[in-house]
Short mmCIF file of C-alpha atoms in Angstrom, two decimals:
data_model
loop_
_atom_site.label_atom_id
_atom_site.label_comp_id
_atom_site.label_asym_id
_atom_site.label_seq_id
_atom_site.Cartn_x
_atom_site.Cartn_y
_atom_site.Cartn_z
CA UNK A 1 27.72 -49.80 -17.82
CA UNK A 2 27.01 -53.49 -17.10
CA UNK A 3 23.44 -54.76 -16.87
CA UNK A 4 23.63 -55.52 -13.14
CA UNK A 5 25.06 -52.08 -12.37
CA UNK A 6 22.31 -50.45 -14.39
CA UNK A 7 19.70 -52.44 -12.46
CA UNK A 8 21.16 -51.37 -9.17
CA UNK A 9 21.21 -47.77 -10.35
CA UNK A 10 17.53 -47.83 -11.39
CA UNK A 11 16.57 -49.47 -8.10
CA UNK A 12 18.60 -46.91 -6.16
CA UNK A 13 17.11 -43.93 -8.05
CA UNK A 14 13.54 -45.18 -7.59
CA UNK A 15 14.08 -45.92 -3.89
CA UNK A 16 15.75 -42.56 -3.33
CA UNK A 17 13.01 -40.50 -5.02
CA UNK A 18 10.19 -42.48 -3.37
CA UNK A 19 11.72 -42.32 0.10
CA UNK A 20 12.48 -38.59 -0.26
CA UNK A 21 8.89 -37.86 -1.28
CA UNK A 22 7.36 -40.02 1.45
CA UNK A 23 9.63 -38.65 4.17
CA UNK A 24 8.82 -35.07 3.12
CA UNK A 25 5.08 -35.77 3.14
CA UNK A 26 5.32 -37.62 6.46
CA UNK A 27 6.98 -34.57 8.02
CA UNK A 28 4.60 -32.08 6.41
CA UNK A 29 1.55 -34.19 7.38
CA UNK A 30 0.75 -35.11 3.78
CA UNK A 31 -0.13 -31.58 2.62
CA UNK A 32 0.66 -29.96 -0.68
CA UNK A 33 -0.45 -32.25 -3.51
CA UNK A 34 -4.13 -31.39 -3.50
CA UNK A 35 -3.69 -29.27 -6.66
CA UNK A 36 -2.14 -32.24 -8.49
CA UNK A 37 -4.88 -34.47 -7.21
CA UNK A 38 -7.61 -32.10 -8.36
CA UNK A 39 -5.98 -31.86 -11.80
CA UNK A 40 -5.43 -35.59 -12.29
CA UNK A 41 -8.70 -36.71 -10.76
CA UNK A 42 -10.79 -34.19 -12.71
CA UNK A 43 -11.12 -36.24 -15.94
CA UNK A 44 -11.85 -39.43 -13.97
CA UNK A 45 -14.38 -37.72 -11.73
CA UNK A 46 -16.02 -36.09 -14.75
CA UNK A 47 -16.33 -39.49 -16.46
CA UNK A 48 -17.49 -41.06 -13.18
CA UNK A 49 -20.10 -38.33 -12.89
CA UNK A 50 -21.29 -39.02 -16.44
CA UNK A 51 -21.45 -42.77 -15.77
CA UNK A 52 -23.37 -42.16 -12.54
CA UNK A 53 -25.83 -39.89 -14.39
CA UNK A 54 -26.32 -42.41 -17.18
CA UNK A 55 -26.77 -45.23 -14.68
CA UNK A 56 -29.26 -43.16 -12.68
CA UNK A 57 -31.22 -42.25 -15.82
CA UNK A 58 -31.32 -45.90 -16.90
CA UNK A 59 -32.42 -47.04 -13.45
CA UNK A 60 -35.11 -44.37 -13.30
CA UNK A 61 -36.53 -45.45 -16.63
CA UNK A 62 -36.32 -49.14 -15.85
CA UNK A 63 -37.89 -48.93 -12.43
CA UNK A 64 -40.37 -46.15 -13.14
CA UNK A 65 -43.52 -48.25 -13.43
CA UNK A 66 -42.88 -50.44 -10.42
CA UNK A 67 -41.62 -47.50 -8.44
CA UNK A 68 -44.83 -45.64 -9.23
CA UNK A 69 -46.98 -48.51 -7.98
CA UNK A 70 -44.91 -48.86 -4.85
CA UNK A 71 -44.95 -45.14 -4.19
CA UNK A 72 -48.73 -44.92 -4.47
CA UNK A 73 -49.06 -47.60 -1.84
CA UNK A 74 -46.41 -45.89 0.26
CA UNK A 75 -48.16 -42.51 0.00
CA UNK A 76 -51.43 -43.88 1.32
CA UNK A 77 -49.59 -45.62 4.15
CA UNK A 78 -47.60 -42.49 4.97
CA UNK A 79 -50.69 -40.29 4.95
CA UNK A 80 -52.17 -42.50 7.62
CA UNK A 81 -48.93 -42.48 9.58
CA UNK A 82 -48.55 -38.72 9.23
CA UNK A 83 -51.78 -38.10 11.07
CA UNK A 84 -50.34 -39.98 14.00
CA UNK A 85 -46.93 -38.28 13.74
CA UNK A 86 -48.54 -34.84 13.61
CA UNK A 87 -50.10 -35.47 16.98
CA UNK A 88 -46.85 -36.82 18.35
CA UNK A 89 -44.84 -33.84 17.07
CA UNK A 90 -47.23 -31.43 18.73
CA UNK A 91 -47.02 -33.36 21.98
CA UNK A 92 -43.23 -33.42 21.69
CA UNK A 93 -43.13 -29.67 21.15
CA UNK A 94 -45.30 -29.08 24.19
CA UNK A 95 -43.10 -31.28 26.34
CA UNK A 96 -39.96 -29.50 25.11
CA UNK A 97 -41.46 -26.16 25.99
CA UNK A 98 -42.20 -27.45 29.43
CA UNK A 99 -38.62 -28.61 29.86
CA UNK A 100 -37.29 -25.32 28.38
CA UNK A 101 -35.40 -27.22 25.72
CA UNK A 102 -34.85 -25.78 22.29
CA UNK A 103 -35.92 -28.15 19.51
CA UNK A 104 -32.83 -29.80 18.12
CA UNK A 105 -32.03 -28.96 14.54
CA UNK A 106 -30.35 -31.46 12.24
CA UNK A 107 -27.42 -29.47 10.85
CA UNK A 108 -28.14 -29.99 7.19
CA UNK A 109 -25.28 -28.85 4.94
CA UNK A 110 -26.12 -30.30 1.53
CA UNK A 111 -27.19 -33.45 -0.31
CA UNK A 112 -24.87 -35.20 -2.77
CA UNK A 113 -24.78 -38.09 -5.18
CA UNK A 114 -22.30 -40.96 -4.99
CA UNK A 115 -20.34 -41.14 -8.24
CA UNK A 116 -17.87 -43.94 -7.51
CA UNK A 117 -15.92 -45.80 -4.88
CA UNK A 118 -12.68 -44.24 -3.68
CA UNK A 119 -9.37 -44.81 -5.43
CA UNK A 120 -7.37 -45.79 -2.36
CA UNK A 121 -7.27 -49.58 -2.31
CA UNK A 122 -6.58 -49.81 1.42
CA UNK A 123 -9.44 -47.52 2.45
CA UNK A 124 -13.17 -48.01 2.10
CA UNK A 125 -14.32 -44.71 0.69
CA UNK A 126 -16.84 -43.29 -1.76
CA UNK A 127 -16.62 -40.18 -3.96
CA UNK A 128 -19.37 -37.56 -3.87
CA UNK A 129 -20.21 -35.10 -6.65
CA UNK A 130 -20.02 -32.09 -4.33
CA UNK A 131 -17.13 -30.46 -2.51
CA UNK A 132 -16.00 -27.40 -0.59
CA UNK A 133 -17.77 -25.10 -3.11
CA UNK A 134 -21.05 -26.45 -1.72
CA UNK A 135 -19.97 -26.05 1.90
CA UNK A 136 -18.58 -29.54 2.51
CA UNK A 137 -15.70 -29.63 4.99
CA UNK A 138 -13.48 -32.38 6.43
CA UNK A 139 -15.01 -34.51 9.23
CA UNK A 140 -18.64 -33.60 8.46
CA UNK A 141 -21.04 -36.48 9.11
CA UNK A 142 -22.58 -38.24 6.11
CA UNK A 143 -25.96 -39.97 6.42
CA UNK A 144 -28.74 -41.52 4.37
CA UNK A 145 -32.38 -41.95 5.35
CA UNK A 146 -31.37 -45.29 6.92
CA UNK A 147 -28.55 -44.00 9.09
CA UNK A 148 -24.92 -43.00 9.40
CA UNK A 149 -22.68 -43.74 6.40
CA UNK A 150 -19.36 -42.17 7.40
CA UNK A 151 -17.59 -38.87 7.56
CA UNK A 152 -15.93 -36.55 5.06
CA UNK A 153 -12.33 -37.67 4.69
CA UNK A 154 -11.19 -35.23 2.03
CA UNK A 155 -12.99 -32.27 0.52
CA UNK A 156 -11.90 -31.05 -2.90
CA UNK A 157 -13.47 -28.04 -4.58
CA UNK A 158 -16.14 -29.95 -6.49
CA UNK A 159 -15.70 -33.54 -5.29
CA UNK A 160 -15.30 -35.03 -1.84
CA UNK A 161 -14.40 -38.39 -0.36
CA UNK A 162 -16.27 -40.16 2.45
CA UNK A 163 -14.59 -42.59 4.83
CA UNK A 164 -17.20 -45.32 5.34
CA UNK A 165 -18.08 -46.69 8.76
CA UNK A 166 -16.96 -50.12 7.57
CA UNK A 167 -13.31 -48.95 7.27
CA UNK A 168 -10.98 -49.95 10.14
CA UNK A 169 -9.79 -46.33 10.32
CA UNK A 170 -13.31 -45.08 11.14
CA UNK A 171 -14.39 -44.54 14.73
CA UNK A 172 -17.40 -42.73 16.20
CA UNK A 173 -18.75 -42.14 19.69
CA UNK A 174 -22.02 -44.04 19.98
CA UNK A 175 -24.47 -45.25 22.59
CA UNK A 176 -26.96 -48.06 22.89
CA UNK A 177 -30.39 -46.55 22.38
CA UNK A 178 -32.11 -48.48 25.18
CA UNK A 179 -29.53 -48.61 27.95
CA UNK A 180 -27.77 -45.30 27.02
CA UNK A 181 -24.43 -47.04 27.53
CA UNK A 182 -21.65 -45.20 25.67
CA UNK A 183 -18.98 -46.81 23.55
CA UNK A 184 -16.88 -46.42 20.43
CA UNK A 185 -17.89 -47.95 17.11
CA UNK A 186 -15.03 -48.96 14.82
CA UNK A 187 -15.08 -50.40 11.32
CA UNK A 188 -13.60 -53.81 10.61
CA UNK A 189 -13.29 -53.86 6.82
CA UNK A 190 -16.19 -56.33 6.77
CA UNK A 191 -19.91 -55.57 6.61
CA UNK A 192 -20.23 -55.23 10.40
CA UNK A 193 -18.56 -52.92 12.92
CA UNK A 194 -17.31 -53.52 16.45
CA UNK A 195 -18.73 -51.71 19.45
CA UNK A 196 -15.91 -51.21 21.94
CA UNK A 197 -15.65 -50.34 25.63
CA UNK A 198 -19.02 -51.69 26.81
CA UNK A 199 -18.33 -53.22 30.26
CA UNK A 200 -18.91 -56.95 30.67
CA UNK A 201 -21.48 -56.44 33.43
CA UNK A 202 -23.80 -54.38 31.19
CA UNK A 203 -26.71 -56.16 29.58
CA UNK A 204 -26.59 -55.97 25.79
CA UNK A 205 -29.16 -57.81 23.73
CA UNK A 206 -29.22 -58.79 20.09
CA UNK A 207 -31.39 -56.29 18.23
CA UNK A 208 -30.45 -53.29 20.41
CA UNK A 209 -30.18 -50.15 18.26
CA UNK A 210 -26.99 -48.09 18.25
CA UNK A 211 -27.10 -44.30 17.79
CA UNK A 212 -24.39 -41.63 17.77
CA UNK A 213 -23.71 -39.93 21.11
CA UNK A 214 -22.06 -36.78 19.76
CA UNK A 215 -19.31 -37.05 22.38
CA UNK A 216 -16.58 -37.15 19.74
CA UNK A 217 -17.44 -33.57 18.77
CA UNK A 218 -17.55 -34.57 15.11
CA UNK A 219 -20.76 -36.46 14.47
CA UNK A 220 -24.05 -34.99 15.73
CA UNK A 221 -25.89 -37.01 18.40
CA UNK A 222 -28.95 -39.17 17.82
CA UNK A 223 -28.15 -40.47 14.34
CA UNK A 224 -29.08 -44.10 13.74
CA UNK A 225 -26.02 -46.26 13.16
CA UNK A 226 -26.91 -49.94 13.30
CA UNK A 227 -28.21 -52.88 15.24
CA UNK A 228 -26.45 -55.28 17.61
CA UNK A 229 -26.15 -58.67 15.91
CA UNK A 230 -23.88 -60.42 18.38
CA UNK A 231 -22.71 -59.73 21.92
CA UNK A 232 -20.15 -61.93 23.63
CA UNK A 233 -18.97 -61.53 27.19
CA UNK A 234 -15.30 -62.27 27.62
CA UNK A 235 -14.74 -64.12 30.90
CA UNK A 236 -11.32 -62.61 31.45
CA UNK A 237 -11.66 -59.18 29.81
CA UNK A 238 -13.28 -55.96 31.03
CA UNK A 239 -15.31 -55.31 27.91
CA UNK A 240 -17.75 -57.13 25.68
CA UNK A 241 -17.22 -58.17 22.10
CA UNK A 242 -20.20 -56.62 20.28
CA UNK A 243 -20.88 -56.78 16.55
CA UNK A 244 -23.01 -54.04 15.03
CA UNK A 245 -24.58 -54.29 11.57
CA UNK A 246 -25.08 -50.83 10.05
CA UNK A 247 -28.64 -49.97 8.99
CA UNK A 248 -27.26 -48.66 5.70
CA UNK A 249 -25.59 -51.26 3.51
CA UNK A 250 -22.28 -49.78 2.32
CA UNK A 251 -22.65 -51.28 -1.17
CA UNK A 252 -25.99 -49.65 -1.92
CA UNK A 253 -25.45 -45.98 -1.30
CA UNK A 254 -26.65 -43.64 -4.04
CA UNK A 255 -27.55 -40.32 -2.43
CA UNK A 256 -26.36 -38.95 0.88
CA UNK A 257 -26.91 -35.96 3.12
CA UNK A 258 -23.99 -34.13 4.69
CA UNK A 259 -24.41 -32.64 8.15
CA UNK A 260 -22.50 -29.79 9.72
CA UNK A 261 -20.71 -30.40 13.00
CA UNK B 1 -1.16 -43.99 -32.83
CA UNK B 2 0.80 -46.14 -30.40
CA UNK B 3 0.73 -43.37 -27.79
CA UNK B 4 -3.01 -43.04 -28.20
CA UNK B 5 -3.42 -46.79 -27.76
CA UNK B 6 -1.43 -46.81 -24.53
CA UNK B 7 -3.20 -43.69 -23.24
CA UNK B 8 -6.60 -45.33 -23.82
CA UNK B 9 -5.34 -48.53 -22.21
CA UNK B 10 -4.19 -46.61 -19.12
CA UNK B 11 -7.38 -44.56 -18.87
CA UNK B 12 -9.52 -47.68 -19.25
CA UNK B 13 -7.52 -49.50 -16.58
CA UNK B 14 -8.03 -46.67 -14.10
CA UNK B 15 -11.70 -46.36 -14.96
CA UNK B 16 -12.37 -50.10 -14.62
CA UNK B 17 -10.48 -50.13 -11.35
CA UNK B 18 -12.84 -47.44 -10.06
CA UNK B 19 -16.09 -49.01 -11.24
CA UNK B 20 -15.82 -52.79 -11.29
CA UNK B 21 -15.65 -54.82 -8.14
CA UNK B 22 -15.98 -58.52 -9.06
CA UNK B 23 -17.05 -60.49 -5.97
CA UNK B 24 -16.80 -57.16 -4.13
CA UNK B 25 -13.03 -57.19 -4.66
CA UNK B 26 -10.99 -54.20 -5.78
CA UNK B 27 -9.02 -54.70 -8.99
CA UNK B 28 -5.38 -53.75 -9.46
CA UNK B 29 -5.29 -53.32 -13.23
CA UNK B 30 -2.50 -50.75 -13.31
CA UNK B 31 -0.10 -53.59 -12.49
CA UNK B 32 -1.35 -55.37 -15.60
CA UNK B 33 -0.76 -52.23 -17.72
CA UNK B 34 2.82 -51.87 -16.44
CA UNK B 35 3.48 -55.61 -16.88
CA UNK B 36 2.16 -55.61 -20.45
CA UNK B 37 4.21 -52.51 -21.28
CA UNK B 38 7.29 -54.29 -19.95
CA UNK B 39 6.61 -57.40 -22.02
CA UNK B 40 5.93 -55.48 -25.21
CA UNK B 41 8.82 -53.05 -24.91
CA UNK B 42 11.22 -55.91 -24.19
CA UNK B 43 10.31 -57.59 -27.43
CA UNK B 44 10.55 -54.45 -29.57
CA UNK B 45 13.82 -53.33 -27.97
CA UNK B 46 15.38 -56.78 -28.26
CA UNK B 47 14.37 -56.96 -31.89
CA UNK B 48 15.78 -53.51 -32.64
CA UNK B 49 18.91 -53.33 -30.49
CA UNK B 50 19.50 -56.88 -29.33
CA UNK B 51 19.70 -56.03 -25.62
CA UNK B 52 17.13 -55.38 -22.93
CA UNK B 53 18.60 -52.81 -20.53
CA UNK B 54 17.08 -49.91 -22.47
CA UNK B 55 13.69 -51.59 -22.35
CA UNK B 56 14.15 -52.01 -18.61
CA UNK B 57 14.80 -48.31 -18.07
CA UNK B 58 11.89 -47.33 -20.29
CA UNK B 59 9.52 -49.71 -18.48
CA UNK B 60 10.72 -48.59 -15.06
CA UNK B 61 9.99 -44.98 -16.05
CA UNK B 62 6.59 -45.94 -17.45
CA UNK B 63 5.75 -47.88 -14.28
CA UNK B 64 6.88 -45.01 -12.06
CA UNK B 65 4.67 -42.57 -14.01
CA UNK B 66 1.63 -44.86 -13.71
CA UNK B 67 2.37 -45.28 -10.00
CA UNK B 68 2.67 -41.52 -9.58
CA UNK B 69 -0.75 -40.95 -11.19
CA UNK B 70 -2.24 -43.68 -9.00
CA UNK B 71 -0.72 -42.13 -5.88
CA UNK B 72 -2.06 -38.71 -6.80
CA UNK B 73 -5.53 -40.08 -7.57
CA UNK B 74 -5.67 -42.00 -4.29
CA UNK B 75 -5.29 -38.73 -2.39
CA UNK B 76 -2.94 -40.42 0.05
CA UNK B 77 0.85 -40.19 0.34
CA UNK B 78 2.80 -40.00 -2.95
CA UNK B 79 5.50 -42.65 -3.27
CA UNK B 80 4.29 -46.21 -2.54
CA UNK B 81 2.80 -46.85 -5.99
CA UNK B 82 5.56 -44.83 -7.67
CA UNK B 83 8.15 -47.13 -6.13
CA UNK B 84 6.37 -50.47 -6.51
CA UNK B 85 5.19 -49.86 -10.09
CA UNK B 86 8.65 -48.61 -11.09
CA UNK B 87 10.22 -51.82 -9.82
CA UNK B 88 7.51 -53.89 -11.50
CA UNK B 89 8.10 -52.10 -14.81
CA UNK B 90 11.73 -53.02 -14.65
CA UNK B 91 11.12 -56.58 -13.43
CA UNK B 92 8.55 -57.34 -16.11
CA UNK B 93 11.15 -56.88 -18.85
CA UNK B 94 13.50 -59.33 -17.18
CA UNK B 95 11.00 -61.94 -16.04
CA UNK B 96 10.75 -63.82 -19.35
CA UNK B 97 14.28 -63.17 -20.52
CA UNK B 98 16.14 -64.12 -17.35
CA UNK B 99 13.80 -65.84 -14.86
CA UNK B 100 11.42 -68.15 -16.71
CA UNK B 101 13.17 -67.83 -20.12
CA UNK B 102 10.13 -69.00 -22.04
CA UNK B 103 6.57 -67.78 -21.80
CA UNK B 104 3.85 -70.35 -21.23
CA UNK B 105 0.30 -69.71 -20.08
CA UNK B 106 1.10 -71.18 -16.68
CA UNK B 107 4.22 -69.08 -16.13
CA UNK B 108 2.43 -66.00 -17.47
CA UNK B 109 -0.28 -66.41 -14.85
CA UNK B 110 2.24 -67.16 -12.11
CA UNK B 111 4.37 -64.14 -13.07
CA UNK B 112 1.47 -61.69 -12.87
CA UNK B 113 0.23 -63.33 -9.66
CA UNK B 114 3.66 -62.84 -8.08
CA UNK B 115 4.10 -59.33 -9.42
CA UNK B 116 0.67 -58.22 -8.11
CA UNK B 117 1.42 -59.81 -4.76
CA UNK B 118 4.76 -57.97 -4.65
CA UNK B 119 3.05 -54.68 -5.56
CA UNK B 120 0.48 -55.15 -2.80
CA UNK B 121 3.10 -55.97 -0.18
CA UNK B 122 5.35 -53.01 -1.06
CA UNK B 123 2.38 -50.62 -1.28
CA UNK B 124 0.83 -51.75 2.01
CA UNK B 125 4.17 -51.82 3.78
CA UNK B 126 5.06 -48.28 2.75
CA UNK B 127 1.56 -46.95 3.52
CA UNK B 128 1.61 -48.44 7.00
CA UNK B 129 5.13 -47.14 7.55
CA UNK B 130 4.56 -43.59 6.34
CA UNK B 131 0.90 -42.92 7.27
CA UNK B 132 -1.16 -43.66 10.37
CA UNK B 133 -3.17 -46.29 8.56
CA UNK B 134 -4.85 -49.15 10.42
CA UNK B 135 -5.27 -52.36 8.51
CA UNK B 136 -6.44 -55.73 9.76
CA UNK B 137 -6.03 -59.22 8.35
CA UNK B 138 -9.21 -58.97 6.30
CA UNK B 139 -8.28 -55.66 4.63
CA UNK B 140 -4.76 -57.01 4.06
CA UNK B 141 -6.08 -60.09 2.26
CA UNK B 142 -8.60 -58.08 0.28
CA UNK B 143 -5.99 -55.56 -0.77
CA UNK B 144 -3.24 -58.00 -1.69
CA UNK B 145 -4.26 -61.61 -2.27
CA UNK B 146 -7.55 -61.09 -4.09
CA UNK B 147 -6.17 -58.74 -6.82
CA UNK B 148 -3.25 -61.14 -7.32
CA UNK B 149 -5.61 -64.05 -8.00
CA UNK B 150 -7.72 -61.94 -10.39
CA UNK B 151 -4.63 -60.61 -12.22
CA UNK B 152 -3.27 -64.13 -12.72
CA UNK B 153 -6.01 -64.56 -15.33
CA UNK B 154 -4.59 -61.61 -17.30
CA UNK B 155 -1.17 -63.22 -17.12
CA UNK B 156 -2.52 -66.15 -19.09
CA UNK B 157 -3.81 -63.84 -21.83
CA UNK B 158 -1.00 -61.31 -22.33
CA UNK B 159 2.19 -62.68 -23.85
CA UNK B 160 5.45 -61.22 -25.16
CA UNK B 161 5.74 -60.52 -28.88
CA UNK B 162 7.15 -63.49 -30.74
#
């Protein structure tokens, strides 16, 4: 067989197999290779887990002294604050009783450690060291102490993947904390997100906090998301162009908490 | 021994790709692995048999296997990397025997730049076509242009066997 014919044949075989596989997965909604994925990703995730543990141990040792000093200061500050919060919590409870409202529970599922960034180069994801064995399910909200991080995109048996709020495929129902105006927050691929569907006539100020509204039925309401850094009113459009900077930097996530729906 | 060397090379490439993000950019080192395999197998096959079509087939298979692993690890649709890496495997055996004819540092860098760019375009195109993926200009540039620029440096280093 001549060289050019052989080339054509290789190209044809590769195209045929790839197109067959992709068409099949497209029709079956991309199900059926999770076993392969678990098998292939296991050695990488195990090594990632080891690296994350070693890195954490190194960081703990390195920062121990300074951390200790900082924590002592923090404890004394928090003790003072706690006295105030205790009073506020009691007052809050009393007011809730008056309004016949049940105290809202944060639907804690589990806490997990970030072991690496995701392997999909077109998605902004992170890999967690816990999976469905620990109760993690698809679409559960993922937060840190600073605010919303993303939602569970894929849940394997012992590892799971989080779609970060900075990814263009991420959307969440949110509201502005002060004005209670509802909108949709979408990722942009950059460090900030875009708050959509806020009418041009509504007043939005720089520094306004954005929280989840819970109206998407996926992410619980009241979670801190970010802060408005820029709000532009389009003369011709119906909605404003609002940039939101997440409270949690997406490059500095180490531990997260997963919440049930 | 050779198998072990390549296995370690592949594992290291995947691992580095997962952990190192220079200038917050994602690496695409699997392209480099496939390209280097193509270059090396071309030389050994040419030396042994005097023709390169066998090396092409071998490299295309190698590339397709690497792409398949990458597709499986990504957790997304299987096929885009399989296809693009397979083509790259084949192309990398021909690039210095039939396109540029002679390897120089400049053409090495340019070849890997072009190959990475090609891989990114095919991968992104197929992903957008076969999944409901949203990408914007920024993600597009990050996913395609940046790895191509980084990989060009590897093109300067890796050369065919003399």
